């Protein structure tokens, strides 16, 4: 039996996306991990005041987690935390942006799927939220557009989605999923012209590695347009209401 336990214990690198009470003392946590994608794990006794799991089973907790893999479920044994993102716990607005990011990651992530890019994006986005030099509104736009791109549903921002042209003037169509050139514009009733800086920002978000995403800011008019486009794109291709986003709307 001891040998079997050793075989079934694995170490996962990841972040706690959500936690819920189970029974009198336990918690069920949802982890986004590099090795196994999204998993659920039971943390036995995690709600007891003297439990070593009390402080490591809260949302935003990032680190390595030792879990026991059973036939149908995982059990968390211990954790080594790299970052609690404590600053978010003291910033109501930042916290709800963060909860929204966790919710969106939870929505997209799948078990046994390679979610390395999504995990990196989530981690870097939470780091950006605690950086006072980057507006939270911009961080949200970047996170949303990159998340849909990681999931394979991102907008085409380099060529016409209809014919592939890269030279002609273009408008952006949410329903078509990206740029539409002047020759094909009749097929995109919702086409709209973009500020050059808005298009450049979208191209940068699409093409840049996650580690270098949060290295720019934009003018207010560009941010307004980015926010409008990102919101419309999410409504069209995600189409889900997130509780944290609704609460965020009441605090900003």
Short mmCIF file of N, CA, C and O in Angstrom, two decimals, residues 150-235:
data_model
loop_
_atom_site.label_atom_id
_atom_site.label_comp_id
_atom_site.label_asym_id
_atom_site.label_seq_id
_atom_site.Cartn_x
_atom_site.Cartn_y
_atom_site.Cartn_z
N UNK A 150 -5.70 32.47 -27.07
CA UNK A 150 -5.13 31.22 -26.55
C UNK A 150 -6.11 30.08 -26.78
O UNK A 150 -5.71 28.94 -27.06
N UNK A 151 -7.40 30.39 -26.69
CA UNK A 151 -8.43 29.37 -26.87
C UNK A 151 -8.76 29.11 -28.35
O UNK A 151 -9.62 28.31 -28.67
N UNK A 152 -8.05 29.80 -29.25
CA UNK A 152 -8.26 29.59 -30.67
C UNK A 152 -9.43 30.34 -31.27
O UNK A 152 -9.87 30.04 -32.38
N UNK A 153 -9.96 31.33 -30.55
CA UNK A 153 -11.11 32.09 -31.02
C UNK A 153 -10.81 33.58 -31.18
O UNK A 153 -11.71 34.40 -31.27
N UNK A 154 -9.54 33.93 -31.20
CA UNK A 154 -9.15 35.33 -31.27
C UNK A 154 -9.46 35.97 -32.61
O UNK A 154 -9.58 35.29 -33.63
N UNK A 155 -9.59 37.30 -32.63
CA UNK A 155 -9.89 38.00 -33.89
C UNK A 155 -8.70 37.98 -34.85
O UNK A 155 -7.55 37.96 -34.42
N UNK A 156 -9.00 37.98 -36.14
CA UNK A 156 -7.96 38.09 -37.17
C UNK A 156 -7.66 39.58 -37.35
O UNK A 156 -8.52 40.33 -37.81
N UNK A 157 -6.48 40.00 -36.96
CA UNK A 157 -6.15 41.43 -36.98
C UNK A 157 -4.98 41.76 -37.92
O UNK A 157 -4.46 42.87 -37.88
N UNK A 158 -4.61 40.81 -38.77
CA UNK A 158 -3.49 41.06 -39.68
C UNK A 158 -3.90 41.02 -41.15
O UNK A 158 -3.19 41.55 -42.00
N UNK A 159 -5.01 40.41 -41.47
CA UNK A 159 -5.45 40.33 -42.87
C UNK A 159 -6.97 40.19 -42.91
O UNK A 159 -7.61 39.95 -41.88
N UNK A 160 -7.52 40.34 -44.09
CA UNK A 160 -8.97 40.23 -44.26
C UNK A 160 -9.43 38.80 -43.98
O UNK A 160 -8.87 37.84 -44.52
N UNK A 161 -10.44 38.67 -43.15
CA UNK A 161 -10.94 37.33 -42.81
C UNK A 161 -11.65 36.67 -43.99
O UNK A 161 -11.82 35.45 -44.02
N UNK A 162 -12.06 37.47 -44.96
CA UNK A 162 -12.80 36.93 -46.10
C UNK A 162 -11.89 36.49 -47.25
O UNK A 162 -12.08 35.41 -47.81
N UNK A 163 -10.88 37.32 -47.59
CA UNK A 163 -10.06 37.01 -48.76
C UNK A 163 -8.57 36.93 -48.46
O UNK A 163 -7.77 36.56 -49.33
N UNK A 164 -8.17 37.32 -47.24
CA UNK A 164 -6.76 37.23 -46.88
C UNK A 164 -5.92 38.43 -47.28
O UNK A 164 -4.70 38.44 -47.05
N UNK A 165 -6.51 39.45 -47.86
CA UNK A 165 -5.76 40.63 -48.30
C UNK A 165 -5.09 41.34 -47.12
O UNK A 165 -5.67 41.44 -46.04
N UNK A 166 -3.88 41.82 -47.36
CA UNK A 166 -3.16 42.53 -46.30
C UNK A 166 -2.89 43.99 -46.66
O UNK A 166 -2.31 44.73 -45.86
N UNK A 167 -3.30 44.43 -47.87
CA UNK A 167 -2.93 45.76 -48.36
C UNK A 167 -4.06 46.78 -48.29
O UNK A 167 -3.84 47.94 -47.95
N UNK A 168 -5.27 46.39 -48.63
CA UNK A 168 -6.36 47.36 -48.74
C UNK A 168 -6.80 47.90 -47.37
O UNK A 168 -6.53 47.31 -46.34
N UNK A 169 -7.51 49.03 -47.41
CA UNK A 169 -8.10 49.60 -46.20
C UNK A 169 -9.08 48.58 -45.61
O UNK A 169 -9.75 47.85 -46.35
N UNK A 170 -9.19 48.57 -44.29
CA UNK A 170 -10.03 47.56 -43.66
C UNK A 170 -10.89 48.15 -42.55
O UNK A 170 -10.55 49.17 -41.96
N UNK A 171 -12.00 47.47 -42.29
CA UNK A 171 -12.84 47.76 -41.13
C UNK A 171 -12.81 46.52 -40.24
O UNK A 171 -12.39 45.44 -40.67
N UNK A 172 -13.27 46.67 -39.01
CA UNK A 172 -13.29 45.54 -38.09
C UNK A 172 -14.73 45.08 -37.90
O UNK A 172 -15.62 45.87 -37.61
N UNK A 173 -14.94 43.78 -38.06
CA UNK A 173 -16.27 43.20 -37.90
C UNK A 173 -16.23 42.16 -36.77
O UNK A 173 -15.52 41.16 -36.87
N UNK A 174 -16.99 42.40 -35.73
CA UNK A 174 -17.07 41.44 -34.63
C UNK A 174 -17.70 40.14 -35.13
O UNK A 174 -17.21 39.04 -34.84
N UNK A 175 -18.78 40.24 -35.90
CA UNK A 175 -19.48 39.04 -36.36
C UNK A 175 -18.64 38.21 -37.32
O UNK A 175 -18.74 36.98 -37.33
N UNK A 176 -17.81 38.85 -38.13
CA UNK A 176 -16.92 38.12 -39.04
C UNK A 176 -15.66 37.62 -38.33
O UNK A 176 -14.94 36.77 -38.84
N UNK A 177 -15.38 38.19 -37.16
CA UNK A 177 -14.22 37.72 -36.37
C UNK A 177 -12.92 38.39 -36.73
O UNK A 177 -11.85 37.80 -36.53
N UNK A 178 -12.97 39.64 -37.23
CA UNK A 178 -11.72 40.33 -37.51
C UNK A 178 -11.85 41.38 -38.60
O UNK A 178 -12.93 41.91 -38.87
N UNK A 179 -10.72 41.65 -39.24
CA UNK A 179 -10.66 42.68 -40.27
C UNK A 179 -11.32 42.24 -41.56
O UNK A 179 -11.23 41.07 -41.96
N UNK A 180 -11.97 43.19 -42.21
CA UNK A 180 -12.59 42.94 -43.51
C UNK A 180 -12.15 44.07 -44.44
O UNK A 180 -12.30 45.25 -44.11
N UNK A 181 -11.59 43.71 -45.62
CA UNK A 181 -11.05 44.71 -46.53
C UNK A 181 -12.16 45.44 -47.28
O UNK A 181 -13.32 45.03 -47.26
N UNK A 182 -11.78 46.52 -47.97
CA UNK A 182 -12.74 47.36 -48.68
C UNK A 182 -13.49 46.58 -49.77
O UNK A 182 -14.65 46.87 -50.06
N UNK A 183 -12.84 45.60 -50.35
CA UNK A 183 -13.49 44.80 -51.39
C UNK A 183 -14.56 43.87 -50.82
O UNK A 183 -15.53 43.53 -51.49
N UNK A 184 -14.37 43.45 -49.58
CA UNK A 184 -15.29 42.49 -48.95
C UNK A 184 -16.22 43.14 -47.94
O UNK A 184 -17.02 42.46 -47.30
N UNK A 185 -16.11 44.47 -47.80
CA UNK A 185 -16.83 45.17 -46.73
C UNK A 185 -18.34 44.98 -46.80
O UNK A 185 -19.02 45.04 -45.77
N UNK A 186 -18.87 44.74 -48.00
CA UNK A 186 -20.31 44.54 -48.13
C UNK A 186 -20.81 43.31 -47.41
O UNK A 186 -22.00 43.17 -47.15
N UNK A 187 -19.89 42.41 -47.07
CA UNK A 187 -20.27 41.18 -46.37
C UNK A 187 -20.20 41.35 -44.85
O UNK A 187 -20.41 40.40 -44.11
N UNK A 188 -19.85 42.54 -44.41
CA UNK A 188 -19.72 42.80 -42.96
C UNK A 188 -20.54 44.03 -42.60
O UNK A 188 -20.05 45.16 -42.60
N UNK A 189 -21.81 43.82 -42.30
CA UNK A 189 -22.71 44.94 -42.01
C UNK A 189 -22.34 45.69 -40.74
O UNK A 189 -22.70 46.84 -40.55
N UNK A 190 -21.62 45.00 -39.84
CA UNK A 190 -21.24 45.65 -38.58
C UNK A 190 -19.82 46.21 -38.64
O UNK A 190 -19.25 46.58 -37.60
N UNK A 191 -19.23 46.29 -39.82
CA UNK A 191 -17.85 46.77 -39.95
C UNK A 191 -17.69 48.19 -39.45
O UNK A 191 -18.54 49.05 -39.69
N UNK A 192 -16.61 48.45 -38.76
CA UNK A 192 -16.32 49.79 -38.23
C UNK A 192 -14.85 50.11 -38.38
O UNK A 192 -13.99 49.23 -38.26
N UNK A 193 -14.56 51.37 -38.68
CA UNK A 193 -13.17 51.81 -38.80
C UNK A 193 -12.55 51.90 -37.42
O UNK A 193 -13.23 52.25 -36.44
N UNK A 194 -11.26 51.58 -37.34
CA UNK A 194 -10.54 51.64 -36.07
C UNK A 194 -9.47 52.73 -36.11
O UNK A 194 -8.92 53.03 -37.17
N UNK A 195 -9.20 53.31 -34.96
CA UNK A 195 -8.04 54.19 -34.84
C UNK A 195 -6.79 53.35 -35.12
O UNK A 195 -6.72 52.19 -34.70
N UNK A 196 -5.80 53.90 -35.84
CA UNK A 196 -4.59 53.14 -36.12
C UNK A 196 -3.94 52.56 -34.86
O UNK A 196 -3.45 51.42 -34.87
N UNK A 197 -3.95 53.32 -33.77
CA UNK A 197 -3.33 52.85 -32.53
C UNK A 197 -4.11 51.70 -31.90
O UNK A 197 -3.53 50.84 -31.24
N UNK A 198 -5.42 51.68 -32.12
CA UNK A 198 -6.24 50.58 -31.60
C UNK A 198 -5.90 49.29 -32.32
O UNK A 198 -5.71 48.23 -31.70
N UNK A 199 -5.80 49.38 -33.65
CA UNK A 199 -5.44 48.19 -34.43
C UNK A 199 -4.04 47.71 -34.06
O UNK A 199 -3.82 46.50 -33.89
N UNK A 200 -3.11 48.64 -33.90
CA UNK A 200 -1.76 48.25 -33.53
C UNK A 200 -1.75 47.55 -32.18
O UNK A 200 -1.05 46.54 -31.98
N UNK A 201 -2.52 48.07 -31.23
CA UNK A 201 -2.59 47.45 -29.90
C UNK A 201 -3.13 46.03 -30.00
O UNK A 201 -2.62 45.10 -29.37
N UNK A 202 -4.15 45.82 -30.82
CA UNK A 202 -4.74 44.49 -30.98
C UNK A 202 -3.75 43.54 -31.65
O UNK A 202 -3.66 42.36 -31.29
N UNK A 203 -3.00 44.03 -32.60
CA UNK A 203 -1.97 43.21 -33.26
C UNK A 203 -0.87 42.84 -32.28
O UNK A 203 -0.38 41.71 -32.27
N UNK A 204 -0.49 43.81 -31.44
CA UNK A 204 0.54 43.55 -30.43
C UNK A 204 0.08 42.47 -29.45
O UNK A 204 0.82 41.54 -29.12
N UNK A 205 -1.16 42.58 -29.00
CA UNK A 205 -1.71 41.60 -28.06
C UNK A 205 -1.74 40.21 -28.68
O UNK A 205 -1.39 39.21 -28.04
N UNK A 206 -2.13 40.13 -29.94
CA UNK A 206 -2.25 38.84 -30.62
C UNK A 206 -0.90 38.18 -30.84
O UNK A 206 -0.76 36.96 -30.72
N UNK A 207 0.13 38.98 -31.15
CA UNK A 207 1.41 38.42 -31.59
C UNK A 207 2.47 38.31 -30.50
O UNK A 207 3.45 37.57 -30.66
N UNK A 208 2.28 38.99 -29.39
CA UNK A 208 3.34 39.08 -28.38
C UNK A 208 3.25 37.95 -27.36
O UNK A 208 2.17 37.60 -26.91
N UNK A 209 4.41 37.37 -26.99
CA UNK A 209 4.42 36.34 -25.93
C UNK A 209 3.83 36.90 -24.63
O UNK A 209 3.96 38.10 -24.35
N UNK A 210 3.20 36.04 -23.87
CA UNK A 210 2.52 36.45 -22.64
C UNK A 210 3.44 37.25 -21.71
O UNK A 210 3.02 38.23 -21.11
N UNK A 211 4.69 36.83 -21.62
CA UNK A 211 5.62 37.47 -20.68
C UNK A 211 5.86 38.95 -21.00
O UNK A 211 6.28 39.71 -20.12
N UNK A 212 5.61 39.37 -22.23
CA UNK A 212 5.88 40.76 -22.62
C UNK A 212 4.60 41.55 -22.90
O UNK A 212 4.66 42.66 -23.43
N UNK A 213 3.46 41.00 -22.57
CA UNK A 213 2.18 41.63 -22.89
C UNK A 213 1.99 42.98 -22.21
O UNK A 213 1.57 43.95 -22.83
N UNK A 214 2.27 43.02 -20.93
CA UNK A 214 1.92 44.19 -20.14
C UNK A 214 3.07 45.19 -20.08
O UNK A 214 3.60 45.50 -19.01
N UNK A 215 3.44 45.68 -21.24
CA UNK A 215 4.58 46.60 -21.33
C UNK A 215 4.21 47.89 -22.06
O UNK A 215 5.08 48.62 -22.50
N UNK A 216 2.91 48.17 -22.17
CA UNK A 216 2.50 49.39 -22.88
C UNK A 216 1.23 49.94 -22.26
O UNK A 216 0.48 49.24 -21.57
N UNK A 217 1.01 51.22 -22.50
CA UNK A 217 -0.25 51.86 -22.15
C UNK A 217 -0.73 52.62 -23.38
O UNK A 217 0.03 52.81 -24.33
N UNK A 218 -1.98 53.03 -23.38
CA UNK A 218 -2.55 53.70 -24.54
C UNK A 218 -3.30 54.96 -24.10
O UNK A 218 -3.61 55.14 -22.92
N UNK A 219 -3.59 55.82 -25.07
CA UNK A 219 -4.37 57.02 -24.78
C UNK A 219 -5.81 56.64 -24.46
O UNK A 219 -6.29 55.57 -24.84
N UNK A 220 -6.50 57.56 -23.81
CA UNK A 220 -7.86 57.28 -23.35
C UNK A 220 -8.80 56.92 -24.50
O UNK A 220 -9.61 56.01 -24.38
N UNK A 221 -8.68 57.62 -25.63
CA UNK A 221 -9.58 57.33 -26.76
C UNK A 221 -9.34 55.93 -27.32
O UNK A 221 -10.26 55.25 -27.75
N UNK A 222 -8.07 55.50 -27.30
CA UNK A 222 -7.74 54.15 -27.76
C UNK A 222 -8.27 53.11 -26.77
O UNK A 222 -8.83 52.08 -27.16
N UNK A 223 -8.12 53.40 -25.48
CA UNK A 223 -8.61 52.48 -24.45
C UNK A 223 -10.13 52.34 -24.53
O UNK A 223 -10.67 51.23 -24.41
N UNK A 224 -10.82 53.45 -24.77
CA UNK A 224 -12.27 53.39 -24.91
C UNK A 224 -12.66 52.48 -26.07
O UNK A 224 -13.60 51.67 -25.95
N UNK A 225 -11.95 52.61 -27.20
CA UNK A 225 -12.28 51.79 -28.37
C UNK A 225 -11.92 50.32 -28.13
O UNK A 225 -12.69 49.43 -28.49
N UNK A 226 -10.78 50.09 -27.51
CA UNK A 226 -10.39 48.71 -27.17
C UNK A 226 -11.42 48.06 -26.26
O UNK A 226 -11.79 46.90 -26.45
N UNK A 227 -11.86 48.82 -25.27
CA UNK A 227 -12.82 48.31 -24.30
C UNK A 227 -14.14 47.96 -24.99
O UNK A 227 -14.74 46.91 -24.72
N UNK A 228 -14.58 48.82 -25.89
CA UNK A 228 -15.82 48.59 -26.61
C UNK A 228 -15.72 47.36 -27.50
O UNK A 228 -16.61 46.50 -27.52
N UNK A 229 -14.60 47.23 -28.23
CA UNK A 229 -14.40 46.09 -29.12
C UNK A 229 -14.27 44.78 -28.34
O UNK A 229 -14.87 43.77 -28.71
N UNK A 230 -13.50 44.82 -27.28
CA UNK A 230 -13.28 43.62 -26.49
C UNK A 230 -14.59 43.13 -25.86
O UNK A 230 -14.91 41.95 -25.89
N UNK A 231 -15.37 44.08 -25.34
CA UNK A 231 -16.65 43.72 -24.75
C UNK A 231 -17.60 43.11 -25.76
O UNK A 231 -18.27 42.10 -25.49
N UNK A 232 -17.65 43.70 -26.97
CA UNK A 232 -18.53 43.18 -28.02
C UNK A 232 -18.06 41.81 -28.49
O UNK A 232 -18.87 40.91 -28.75
N UNK A 233 -16.74 41.63 -28.56
CA UNK A 233 -16.19 40.35 -29.01
C UNK A 233 -16.48 39.25 -27.99
O UNK A 233 -16.86 38.13 -28.36
N UNK A 234 -16.32 39.57 -26.72
CA UNK A 234 -16.60 38.59 -25.67
C UNK A 234 -18.08 38.22 -25.66
O UNK A 234 -18.44 37.04 -25.50
N UNK A 235 -18.95 39.21 -25.86
CA UNK A 235 -20.38 38.94 -25.88
C UNK A 235 -20.75 38.02 -27.04
O UNK A 235 -21.60 37.13 -26.92
#
